Amino acid sequence: MARHREALTPVRSTRNGIALGLISLVPLVFATAVFLWPLGVLVARAFDDSDGATLPELWDRTHAWRLLAVTVGQAAGSALTALIVAAPIVWLLSTVRLPGSGLLRAVVTVPFVLPTVVVGVAFRALFDGPLAFLDIGQGWTAIIVAHTFLNVAVVVRVVSAAWQRIEPREVAAARTLGASAARAFLDVVIPRLLPAIASAFALVLLFCSTSFGVIQILGGGDASTLETEIYLQGIGYAKLPDAVALSMLQIVLVLAALGVARVVGSTRVPPTGAGAHLRPPHGAKRIAVAAVLAWIGLWLILPIVTLVIRSLRPGGHWGLAGYRALADTTYGPSAYSSLGYSVSSGLLAAAIAVVVGLLTATALTRTGGVVAKLAGGLSVLPLGVSAVTLGFGYVLALATVPYEIAASPLVVPCVQALIAIPVVVGVMVPALEQVPDRLRDAAAVLGAGPLRVFVTVDLRLTARSLAAAAGFAFVMAVGEFGATTFLARADTTTLPVLIGSLMGRPGADNFAAAMAASVVLVAVSAAVVAVVETVSSAPETRAPGRNAPKKKGSARADAA
């Protein structure tokens, strides 16, 4: 029997290698067709329309270096503010055991998955309402505050996951040697958190440097970054070479931010298990907990509450006029029909993102070959390309294909899936890495083929992470605004696109409808995030066998 198994091993290895090679090709083909093709068409068109100007000349006439400085400056300011605002929240979630901590994590996470246009509407309502006395309704201060609201969750998840990986015995040893609690925190905890803090800073800078909806709504027409100037040059002035030149500069900036995030975040501390640092609050610590909860309410809950109140009191009088306007079809499809389309396209986009992202993660963890690494790199690149650039590329690319293809119902979901695939890959790569190889080998020895091994071993042990990835993919797809704006037709108008359209129309009724539609989108996103957090906090599935290790961490840590 042993000789029989040894004889089958080369055949099985060859079969597994072929299967994994084919798996690597699927995300590569998808990224080429859905991502590289429209960008290639856009660049080719830009060169065709070029007046002979070189790239430095294009940058000079578009004031690219000034725009780059402004973009980096506002993004760095937003990232620094997000670190400051998130610091007490990280301490609370990393060290204090509270009832309802899953709900608290959901509250922190919801802003990150909200469409930027909804965040812009919420802060317009806040700065024009309860905080009108501050006189910051529009401009860079309003933009930085809104960016902070959006990205606190990034800092909280990245840094709190790193905190949970610190060995509590090291802190206890420092205290035993006479260090005070503050000294032990500064000497033991902070140095181990610095890579995560730097990584979170780079990620927030990345997201803020490509922000579009927030700057459009809160900029007041005066705030200009690389992203908004790409839109102005490409759409407003129809200057494709100038828009593409700015896009190239933005891609370099974002790739640099991604590189920094990966380098500084590559330092790993052996995991200690979730909850190792959590202790119930006692004495004066309860006052600190209450203060942090109030801090969360100020930064993360007040804007949403203000949005809800303004949607119910749009003209100074309580009523449901804004919600009744959601059924209005005067200017096209109603908000309810747009919501229905958003949900259906979001579900399809999430399914596409889960399939492609899971295959990418599998290829990266099981093969690590050139094709797999190329597919993995392409899966992250959509984070570094302007949504405006991608949307404009689709407009040009779809004009070159038959109408049946251009009007396909898969176009919008595929574009939405592009921004969700990196999230799925980020969740599933660490989850799949925790699956013991010996379980796969045992299943293969017992005669299971590659697909059977994948389903019965990998998928079963990573089901929670996969469910969380699917949930996040859905809310991110539903909230996609930039590229979808260019592709929306009467029957494919998503709710974020409709909200942006309502914000651009004059009249109190349209503003009330925009607020009501934003509340509906917030409710959908919050419900999905709550389900994801519930799934993430469920008991882990253990690998079979007496000595099989438990999975360390959760989808929350994996996502970070």
Coordinates of C-alpha atoms in Angstrom, one line a residue:
M1 CA 0.0 0.0 0.0
A2 CA 2.8 2.4 0.9
R3 CA 4.5 1.7 -2.5
H4 CA 1.2 2.3 -4.2
R5 CA 0.8 5.7 -2.6
E6 CA 4.4 6.6 -3.4
A7 CA 3.8 5.7 -7.1
L8 CA 0.7 7.9 -7.2
T9 CA 2.5 10.9 -5.6
P10 CA 4.2 12.2 -8.8
V11 CA 1.0 11.9 -10.8
R12 CA -1.0 13.7 -8.1
S13 CA 1.6 16.4 -7.8
T14 CA 1.5 17.0 -11.6
R15 CA -2.3 17.1 -11.5
N16 CA -2.2 19.6 -8.6
G17 CA 0.3 21.7 -10.4
I18 CA -1.8 21.9 -13.6
A19 CA -4.9 22.8 -11.6
L20 CA -3.1 25.5 -9.6
G21 CA -1.6 26.9 -12.9
L22 CA -5.1 27.1 -14.4
I23 CA -6.4 28.8 -11.2
S24 CA -3.7 31.5 -11.6
L25 CA -4.8 32.2 -15.1
V26 CA -8.4 33.1 -14.3
P27 CA -7.7 36.3 -12.2
L28 CA -5.0 37.2 -14.7
V29 CA -7.4 37.0 -17.7
F30 CA -10.1 38.9 -15.7
A31 CA -7.8 41.7 -14.7
T32 CA -6.6 42.0 -18.3
A33 CA -10.1 42.2 -19.8
V34 CA -11.7 44.4 -17.1
F35 CA -8.8 46.5 -15.9
L36 CA -5.9 46.7 -18.4
W37 CA -8.1 46.9 -21.6
P38 CA -9.9 50.2 -20.8
L39 CA -6.7 51.8 -19.5
G40 CA -4.9 50.7 -22.6
V41 CA -7.6 52.2 -24.8
L42 CA -7.5 55.5 -22.9
V43 CA -3.7 55.8 -23.2
A44 CA -3.8 55.0 -26.9
R45 CA -6.5 57.6 -27.5
A46 CA -4.5 60.1 -25.5
F47 CA -1.5 59.6 -27.7
D48 CA -3.6 59.8 -30.8
D49 CA -5.0 63.2 -29.7
S50 CA -1.7 64.5 -28.5
D51 CA -0.4 67.7 -30.0
G52 CA 3.2 66.5 -29.7
A53 CA 3.7 67.7 -26.1
T54 CA 6.0 65.6 -24.0
L55 CA 5.0 64.2 -20.6
P56 CA 7.0 66.9 -18.7
E57 CA 5.3 69.6 -20.8
L58 CA 1.9 68.1 -20.1
W59 CA 2.6 68.1 -16.4
D60 CA 3.9 71.7 -16.6
R61 CA 0.8 73.1 -18.3
T62 CA -1.6 71.3 -15.9
H63 CA 0.3 72.5 -12.9
A64 CA 0.8 68.9 -11.9
W65 CA 3.5 69.4 -9.3
R66 CA 1.4 72.0 -7.4
L67 CA -1.6 69.5 -7.6
L68 CA 0.7 66.7 -6.4
A69 CA 1.8 68.8 -3.4
V70 CA -1.8 69.7 -2.5
T71 CA -2.9 66.1 -2.9
V72 CA -0.1 64.7 -0.7
G73 CA -0.6 67.6 1.8
Q74 CA -4.3 67.0 2.3
A75 CA -3.9 63.3 2.3
A76 CA -1.1 63.4 4.9
G77 CA -3.2 65.8 7.0
S78 CA -6.2 63.5 6.8
A79 CA -4.0 60.5 7.7
L80 CA -2.4 62.2 10.7
T81 CA -5.9 63.4 12.0
A82 CA -7.2 59.8 11.5
L83 CA -4.3 58.5 13.6
I84 CA -5.1 61.0 16.4
V85 CA -8.8 60.3 16.4
A86 CA -8.4 56.5 16.2
A87 CA -5.8 56.3 19.0
P88 CA -8.3 56.2 22.0
I89 CA -10.6 53.8 20.0
V90 CA -7.7 51.4 19.4
W91 CA -6.9 51.4 23.1
L92 CA -10.5 50.7 24.0
L93 CA -11.0 47.8 21.5
S94 CA -7.5 46.3 22.3
T95 CA -7.4 46.4 26.1
V96 CA -11.0 46.6 27.5
R97 CA -13.5 43.8 27.5
L98 CA -17.0 45.4 27.0
P99 CA -20.4 43.8 26.4
G100 CA -21.5 44.6 22.8
S101 CA -17.9 44.9 21.5
G102 CA -19.1 43.5 18.2
L103 CA -21.6 46.3 17.8
L104 CA -18.9 48.8 18.7
R105 CA -16.7 47.4 16.0
A106 CA -19.5 47.6 13.5
V107 CA -20.1 51.3 14.4
V108 CA -16.4 52.0 13.8
T109 CA -16.4 50.0 10.5
V110 CA -19.6 51.4 8.9
P111 CA -18.1 54.8 7.9
F112 CA -15.3 53.1 5.9
V113 CA -17.7 51.2 3.7
L114 CA -20.0 54.2 3.1
P115 CA -20.0 55.7 -0.4
T116 CA -17.9 58.9 -0.4
V117 CA -20.9 60.8 -1.9
V118 CA -23.0 59.8 1.2
V119 CA -20.2 61.0 3.5
G120 CA -20.1 64.3 1.6
V121 CA -23.9 64.7 2.0
A122 CA -23.7 63.8 5.8
F123 CA -21.0 66.4 6.5
R124 CA -22.9 69.0 4.4
A125 CA -25.8 68.4 6.7
L126 CA -23.6 68.6 9.8
F127 CA -21.6 71.7 8.9
D128 CA -24.7 73.5 7.6
G129 CA -26.7 72.4 10.7
P130 CA -25.5 71.8 14.2
L131 CA -21.9 72.9 13.5
A132 CA -22.8 75.9 11.3
F133 CA -21.3 78.3 13.9
L134 CA -17.8 76.8 13.0
D135 CA -18.1 78.3 9.5
I136 CA -16.3 75.3 7.9
G137 CA -19.1 74.1 5.6
Q138 CA -16.7 73.9 2.6
G139 CA -13.0 73.8 2.1
W140 CA -10.0 71.8 3.2
T141 CA -11.0 71.7 6.9
A142 CA -14.3 70.1 6.0
I143 CA -12.6 67.7 3.6
I144 CA -10.0 66.5 6.2
V145 CA -12.7 66.0 8.8
A146 CA -14.8 63.9 6.4
H147 CA -11.7 61.9 5.4
T148 CA -10.9 61.2 9.0
F149 CA -14.5 60.0 9.5
L150 CA -14.1 57.6 6.5
N151 CA -10.7 56.2 7.5
V152 CA -10.7 55.8 11.3
A153 CA -11.7 52.2 10.8
V154 CA -8.5 51.5 8.8
V155 CA -6.3 52.7 11.6
V156 CA -8.4 50.9 14.3
R157 CA -8.3 47.5 12.4
V158 CA -4.6 47.6 11.5
V159 CA -3.3 48.8 14.8
S160 CA -5.6 46.9 17.1
A161 CA -4.8 43.7 15.2
A162 CA -1.1 44.4 15.8
W163 CA -1.8 45.1 19.5
Q164 CA -3.5 41.7 19.9
R165 CA -0.3 40.0 18.6
I166 CA 1.9 41.4 21.4
E167 CA 2.8 38.9 24.0
P168 CA 1.2 40.0 27.3
R169 CA 4.0 38.4 29.3
E170 CA 6.4 40.9 27.9
V171 CA 4.4 43.8 29.4
A172 CA 4.0 41.8 32.7
A173 CA 7.8 41.3 32.8
A174 CA 8.4 45.0 32.4
R175 CA 6.0 45.7 35.3
T176 CA 7.7 43.1 37.4
L177 CA 11.1 44.8 36.8
G178 CA 9.6 48.0 38.3
A179 CA 8.3 49.8 35.2
S180 CA 5.1 51.8 35.7
A181 CA 2.1 51.1 33.5
A182 CA 2.9 54.1 31.3
R183 CA 6.6 53.2 31.1
A184 CA 5.8 49.6 30.1
F185 CA 3.4 50.9 27.4
L186 CA 6.0 53.2 26.0
D187 CA 8.9 50.7 26.1
V188 CA 7.1 47.5 25.2
V189 CA 3.8 48.2 23.4
I190 CA 4.6 51.4 21.3
P191 CA 7.7 50.0 19.6
R192 CA 5.8 46.9 18.5
L193 CA 2.9 49.1 17.2
L194 CA 5.0 51.5 15.1
P195 CA 5.1 49.3 11.9
A196 CA 1.3 49.0 12.1
I197 CA 0.9 52.7 12.7
A198 CA 3.1 53.5 9.8
S199 CA 1.3 51.0 7.6
A200 CA -2.1 52.5 8.6
F201 CA -0.8 56.0 7.8
A202 CA 0.3 55.0 4.4
L203 CA -3.0 53.2 3.6
V204 CA -5.1 56.2 4.7
L205 CA -2.8 58.5 2.6
L206 CA -3.5 56.2 -0.3
F207 CA -7.3 56.3 0.1
C208 CA -7.3 60.1 0.6
S209 CA -5.1 60.8 -2.4
T210 CA -7.7 59.2 -4.7
S211 CA -10.7 60.7 -3.0
F212 CA -13.3 62.2 -5.4
G213 CA -16.8 62.4 -4.0
V214 CA -15.9 64.1 -0.7
I215 CA -13.8 66.8 -2.5
Q216 CA -16.5 67.4 -5.1
I217 CA -19.2 67.9 -2.5
L218 CA -17.3 69.7 0.3
G219 CA -14.6 71.5 -1.8
G220 CA -16.9 74.3 -2.8
G221 CA -15.4 74.4 -6.3
D222 CA -12.1 75.7 -5.0
A223 CA -10.4 72.6 -3.7
S224 CA -8.5 70.8 -6.4
T225 CA -6.4 67.6 -6.3
L226 CA -5.0 65.2 -8.9
E227 CA -8.3 63.2 -8.9
T228 CA -10.6 66.2 -9.4
E229 CA -8.3 67.7 -12.0
I230 CA -8.2 64.5 -14.0
Y231 CA -12.0 64.7 -14.1
L232 CA -11.9 68.4 -15.1
Q233 CA -9.3 67.9 -17.9
G234 CA -10.9 64.7 -19.2
I235 CA -14.6 65.5 -18.9
G236 CA -14.8 69.3 -18.5
Y237 CA -12.2 70.3 -21.1
A238 CA -12.0 67.1 -23.2
K239 CA -8.2 67.2 -22.9
L240 CA -7.3 63.5 -22.9
P241 CA -3.5 63.8 -23.0
D242 CA -3.6 66.2 -20.0
A243 CA -5.9 63.8 -18.0
V244 CA -3.8 60.8 -18.8
A245 CA -0.6 62.6 -17.8
L246 CA -2.1 63.5 -14.4
S247 CA -3.3 59.9 -14.0
M248 CA 0.2 58.6 -14.6
L249 CA 1.5 60.9 -11.8
Q250 CA -1.3 59.7 -9.5
I251 CA -0.5 56.1 -10.2
V252 CA 3.1 56.6 -9.2
L253 CA 2.0 58.3 -6.0
V254 CA -0.4 55.5 -5.1
L255 CA 2.1 52.8 -5.9
A256 CA 4.6 54.5 -3.6
A257 CA 2.0 54.6 -0.8
L258 CA 1.3 50.9 -1.4
G259 CA 5.0 50.1 -1.3
V260 CA 5.5 51.9 1.9
A261 CA 2.5 50.2 3.5
R262 CA 3.8 46.8 2.5
V263 CA 7.4 47.4 3.6
V264 CA 6.6 48.9 7.0
G265 CA 3.8 46.5 7.6
S266 CA 5.9 43.4 6.8
T267 CA 7.1 43.1 10.4
R268 CA 5.1 40.4 12.1
V269 CA 4.8 39.5 15.8
P270 CA 3.9 35.9 16.6
P271 CA 0.1 35.9 17.4
T272 CA -1.0 35.5 21.0
G273 CA -4.7 34.8 20.3
A274 CA -7.7 37.1 20.2
G275 CA -8.6 38.8 23.5
A276 CA -5.2 38.2 25.3
H277 CA -5.1 41.9 26.4
L278 CA -8.7 42.4 27.2
R279 CA -9.6 43.2 30.8
P280 CA -12.9 44.4 32.3
P281 CA -12.8 48.1 33.3
H282 CA -12.5 49.0 37.0
G283 CA -12.3 52.2 38.9
A284 CA -11.0 55.2 37.1
K285 CA -10.7 53.1 33.9
R286 CA -14.5 53.3 33.6
I287 CA -14.2 57.1 33.3
A288 CA -11.7 56.6 30.5
V289 CA -14.0 54.1 28.8
A290 CA -16.9 56.5 29.0
A291 CA -14.8 59.3 27.6
V292 CA -13.8 57.2 24.6
L293 CA -17.4 56.1 23.9
A294 CA -18.3 59.8 23.9
W295 CA -15.4 60.4 21.5
I296 CA -16.7 57.7 19.2
G297 CA -20.2 59.3 19.4
L298 CA -18.7 62.7 18.4
W299 CA -16.6 61.6 15.5
L300 CA -18.5 58.6 14.1
I301 CA -22.1 58.7 15.2
L302 CA -23.0 62.4 15.2
P303 CA -22.6 62.9 11.4
I304 CA -24.9 59.9 10.7
V305 CA -27.5 61.1 13.3
T306 CA -27.4 64.6 11.8
L307 CA -28.0 63.1 8.4
V308 CA -31.0 61.1 9.6
I309 CA -32.5 64.2 11.4
R310 CA -32.0 66.4 8.4
S311 CA -33.6 63.8 6.2
L312 CA -36.7 64.0 8.4
R313 CA -36.6 67.8 8.8
P314 CA -35.3 69.1 5.5
G315 CA -37.0 72.5 5.4
G316 CA -37.1 73.2 9.1
H317 CA -40.3 71.1 9.6
W318 CA -40.6 67.5 10.5
G319 CA -42.0 65.2 7.8
L320 CA -41.3 62.4 5.3
A321 CA -41.2 64.6 2.2
G322 CA -37.7 63.4 1.4
Y323 CA -38.6 59.7 1.7
R324 CA -41.8 60.2 -0.4
A325 CA -39.6 61.9 -3.0
L326 CA -37.7 58.6 -3.3
A327 CA -40.6 57.2 -5.4
D328 CA -40.5 60.3 -7.8
T329 CA -39.8 59.4 -11.4
T330 CA -39.8 63.0 -12.8
Y331 CA -36.1 63.0 -13.7
G332 CA -35.8 59.3 -14.5
P333 CA -35.8 56.1 -12.4
S334 CA -36.9 56.5 -8.7
A335 CA -34.5 56.0 -5.8
Y336 CA -36.2 52.8 -4.9
S337 CA -35.6 51.3 -8.4
S338 CA -32.0 52.5 -8.1
L339 CA -31.7 50.8 -4.8
G340 CA -33.0 47.6 -6.2
Y341 CA -30.5 47.8 -9.1
S342 CA -27.7 48.7 -6.6
V343 CA -28.5 45.6 -4.5
S344 CA -28.7 43.2 -7.5
S345 CA -25.6 44.6 -9.2
G346 CA -23.8 44.6 -5.8
L347 CA -24.6 40.9 -5.2
L348 CA -23.3 40.0 -8.7
A349 CA -20.2 42.1 -8.2
A350 CA -19.6 40.5 -4.8
A351 CA -19.9 37.0 -6.3
I352 CA -17.4 38.0 -9.1
A353 CA -15.0 39.5 -6.5
V354 CA -15.3 36.4 -4.2
V355 CA -14.5 34.0 -7.1
V356 CA -11.7 36.0 -8.6
G357 CA -10.3 37.1 -5.2
L358 CA -10.4 33.5 -3.8
L359 CA -8.7 32.1 -6.9
T360 CA -6.0 34.8 -6.6
A361 CA -5.5 34.1 -2.9
T362 CA -5.3 30.4 -3.6
A363 CA -2.7 30.9 -6.3
L364 CA -0.6 33.2 -4.1
T365 CA -0.7 30.8 -1.1
R366 CA -0.3 27.5 -2.9
T367 CA 2.0 28.3 -5.9
G368 CA 3.7 31.7 -5.5
G369 CA 4.7 31.4 -9.1
V370 CA 5.3 34.3 -11.5
V371 CA 1.7 34.1 -12.9
A372 CA 0.2 34.0 -9.4
K373 CA 2.3 37.0 -8.3
L374 CA 1.4 38.9 -11.5
A375 CA -2.3 38.2 -10.9
G376 CA -1.9 39.3 -7.2
G377 CA -0.3 42.5 -8.3
L378 CA -3.0 43.3 -10.8
S379 CA -5.6 42.7 -8.2
V380 CA -4.2 45.5 -6.1
L381 CA -3.6 48.0 -8.9
P382 CA -7.2 49.2 -9.1
L383 CA -6.7 50.8 -5.7
G384 CA -4.0 53.0 -7.3
V385 CA -5.8 54.1 -10.4
S386 CA -8.2 57.0 -10.4
A387 CA -11.8 55.8 -10.6
V388 CA -12.4 58.8 -12.9
T389 CA -9.6 57.5 -15.2
L390 CA -11.0 54.0 -15.2
G391 CA -14.6 55.2 -15.9
F392 CA -13.4 57.4 -18.7
G393 CA -11.4 54.5 -20.2
Y394 CA -14.5 52.3 -20.1
V395 CA -16.5 55.0 -22.0
L396 CA -13.9 54.9 -24.8
A397 CA -13.3 51.2 -24.7
L398 CA -17.0 50.2 -24.9
A399 CA -17.5 52.5 -27.9
T400 CA -15.2 50.2 -29.9
V401 CA -17.2 47.0 -29.3
P402 CA -20.6 45.9 -30.5
Y403 CA -23.6 47.4 -28.7
E404 CA -24.6 44.0 -27.3
I405 CA -21.3 43.8 -25.4
A406 CA -21.4 47.5 -24.3
A407 CA -24.9 47.2 -23.0
S408 CA -24.2 43.9 -21.2
P409 CA -25.6 43.8 -17.6
L410 CA -22.2 42.5 -16.5
V411 CA -20.3 45.7 -17.3
V412 CA -21.3 47.6 -14.1
P413 CA -20.9 44.6 -11.7
C414 CA -17.4 43.9 -13.2
V415 CA -16.3 47.4 -12.6
Q416 CA -17.7 47.3 -9.1
A417 CA -15.9 44.0 -8.5
L418 CA -12.6 45.6 -9.3
I419 CA -12.5 47.6 -6.1
A420 CA -13.7 44.7 -4.0
I421 CA -11.2 42.1 -5.2
P422 CA -8.3 43.6 -3.2
V423 CA -10.4 43.3 0.0
V424 CA -11.2 39.6 -0.7
V425 CA -7.6 38.9 -1.4
G426 CA -6.5 40.7 1.7
V427 CA -8.9 38.7 3.8
M428 CA -8.3 35.3 2.2
V429 CA -4.5 35.2 1.9
P430 CA -3.9 35.1 5.7
A431 CA -6.9 32.8 6.2
L432 CA -5.6 30.2 3.7
E433 CA -2.1 30.5 5.0
Q434 CA -3.4 29.2 8.4
V435 CA -4.8 26.0 6.9
P436 CA -2.3 23.1 7.8
D437 CA -0.7 21.5 4.7
R438 CA -0.9 18.1 6.3
L439 CA -4.7 18.2 6.1
R440 CA -4.5 18.8 2.4
D441 CA -1.9 16.0 2.1
A442 CA -4.0 13.6 4.1
A443 CA -7.1 14.3 1.9
A444 CA -5.0 13.8 -1.2
V445 CA -3.5 10.5 0.0
L446 CA -7.1 9.3 0.7
G447 CA -7.9 9.9 -3.0
A448 CA -9.4 13.3 -3.1
G449 CA -8.8 15.4 -6.2
P450 CA -7.6 19.0 -6.1
L451 CA -11.1 20.4 -6.2
R452 CA -12.3 18.0 -3.5
V453 CA -9.4 18.9 -1.3
F454 CA -10.0 22.6 -1.8
V455 CA -13.7 22.3 -1.0
T456 CA -13.5 20.0 2.0
V457 CA -10.4 21.4 3.6
D458 CA -9.6 25.0 2.5
L459 CA -13.1 26.3 2.1
R460 CA -14.4 24.5 5.2
L461 CA -11.7 25.9 7.5
T462 CA -11.9 29.5 6.0
A463 CA -15.7 29.7 5.7
R464 CA -16.0 32.5 8.2
S465 CA -13.3 34.6 6.5
L466 CA -14.9 34.0 3.1
A467 CA -18.3 35.1 4.4
A468 CA -16.8 38.2 5.9
A469 CA -15.0 38.9 2.6
A470 CA -18.2 38.5 0.7
G471 CA -20.0 41.0 3.0
F472 CA -17.4 43.6 2.6
A473 CA -17.2 43.1 -1.1
F474 CA -20.9 43.7 -1.3
V475 CA -21.0 46.9 0.6
M476 CA -18.0 48.3 -1.3
A477 CA -19.6 47.4 -4.6
V478 CA -22.9 49.0 -3.7
G479 CA -21.1 52.1 -2.7
E480 CA -18.8 52.5 -5.8
F481 CA -19.3 56.0 -7.2
G482 CA -16.5 57.2 -9.4
A483 CA -16.3 54.8 -12.3
T484 CA -20.0 53.8 -12.1
T485 CA -20.9 57.4 -12.8
F486 CA -19.6 57.1 -16.3
L487 CA -21.4 53.9 -17.0
A488 CA -24.8 54.6 -15.6
R489 CA -27.8 54.5 -18.0
A490 CA -31.5 55.0 -17.2
D491 CA -31.8 51.4 -16.3
T492 CA -28.4 51.0 -14.6
T493 CA -28.4 54.0 -12.3
T494 CA -27.0 53.0 -8.9
L495 CA -28.1 54.7 -5.7
P496 CA -24.8 56.6 -5.1
V497 CA -24.9 57.9 -8.7
L498 CA -28.5 59.1 -8.1
I499 CA -27.5 60.8 -4.9
G500 CA -24.7 62.6 -6.7
S501 CA -27.2 63.7 -9.3
L502 CA -29.8 64.9 -6.7
M503 CA -27.0 66.9 -5.0
G504 CA -26.4 68.7 -8.3
R505 CA -30.0 69.7 -8.8
P506 CA -31.4 72.9 -7.4
G507 CA -34.2 73.0 -4.9
A508 CA -34.9 71.9 -1.3
D509 CA -36.9 68.9 -2.5
N510 CA -33.9 67.4 -4.3
F511 CA -31.6 68.0 -1.3
A512 CA -34.1 66.3 1.0
A513 CA -34.4 63.3 -1.4
A514 CA -30.6 63.1 -1.5
M515 CA -30.4 63.0 2.3
A516 CA -33.2 60.4 2.5
A517 CA -31.5 58.2 -0.2
S518 CA -28.2 58.5 1.8
V519 CA -29.9 57.3 5.0
V520 CA -31.3 54.3 3.1
L521 CA -27.8 53.5 1.8
V522 CA -26.3 53.9 5.3
A523 CA -29.0 51.5 6.6
V524 CA -28.1 48.9 4.0
S525 CA -24.4 49.2 4.7
A526 CA -24.8 49.1 8.4
A527 CA -27.0 46.0 8.2
V528 CA -24.4 44.1 6.1
V529 CA -21.5 45.2 8.4
A530 CA -23.5 44.0 11.5
V531 CA -23.9 40.6 9.9
V532 CA -20.2 40.5 9.0
E533 CA -19.2 41.3 12.5
T534 CA -21.6 38.7 13.9
V535 CA -20.1 36.1 11.6
S536 CA -16.6 37.2 12.5
S537 CA -17.2 36.8 16.2
A538 CA -18.7 33.3 15.9
P539 CA -16.6 30.4 17.3
E540 CA -13.8 29.3 15.1
T541 CA -13.9 26.1 13.1
R542 CA -11.2 23.8 14.3
A543 CA -9.1 21.6 12.0
P544 CA -9.8 17.9 12.6
G545 CA -7.3 16.0 14.6
R546 CA -6.1 16.1 18.2
N547 CA -3.1 18.4 17.5
A548 CA -4.6 20.5 14.8
P549 CA -3.9 24.2 15.6
K550 CA -6.8 26.6 16.0
K551 CA -7.0 29.4 13.5
K552 CA -5.4 32.5 15.1
G553 CA -7.4 35.7 14.8
S554 CA -10.5 36.4 12.8
A555 CA -11.6 38.0 9.5
R556 CA -11.1 41.3 11.2
A557 CA -7.4 40.7 11.8
D558 CA -7.1 39.1 8.3
A559 CA -8.6 42.2 6.7
A560 CA -6.2 44.3 8.6

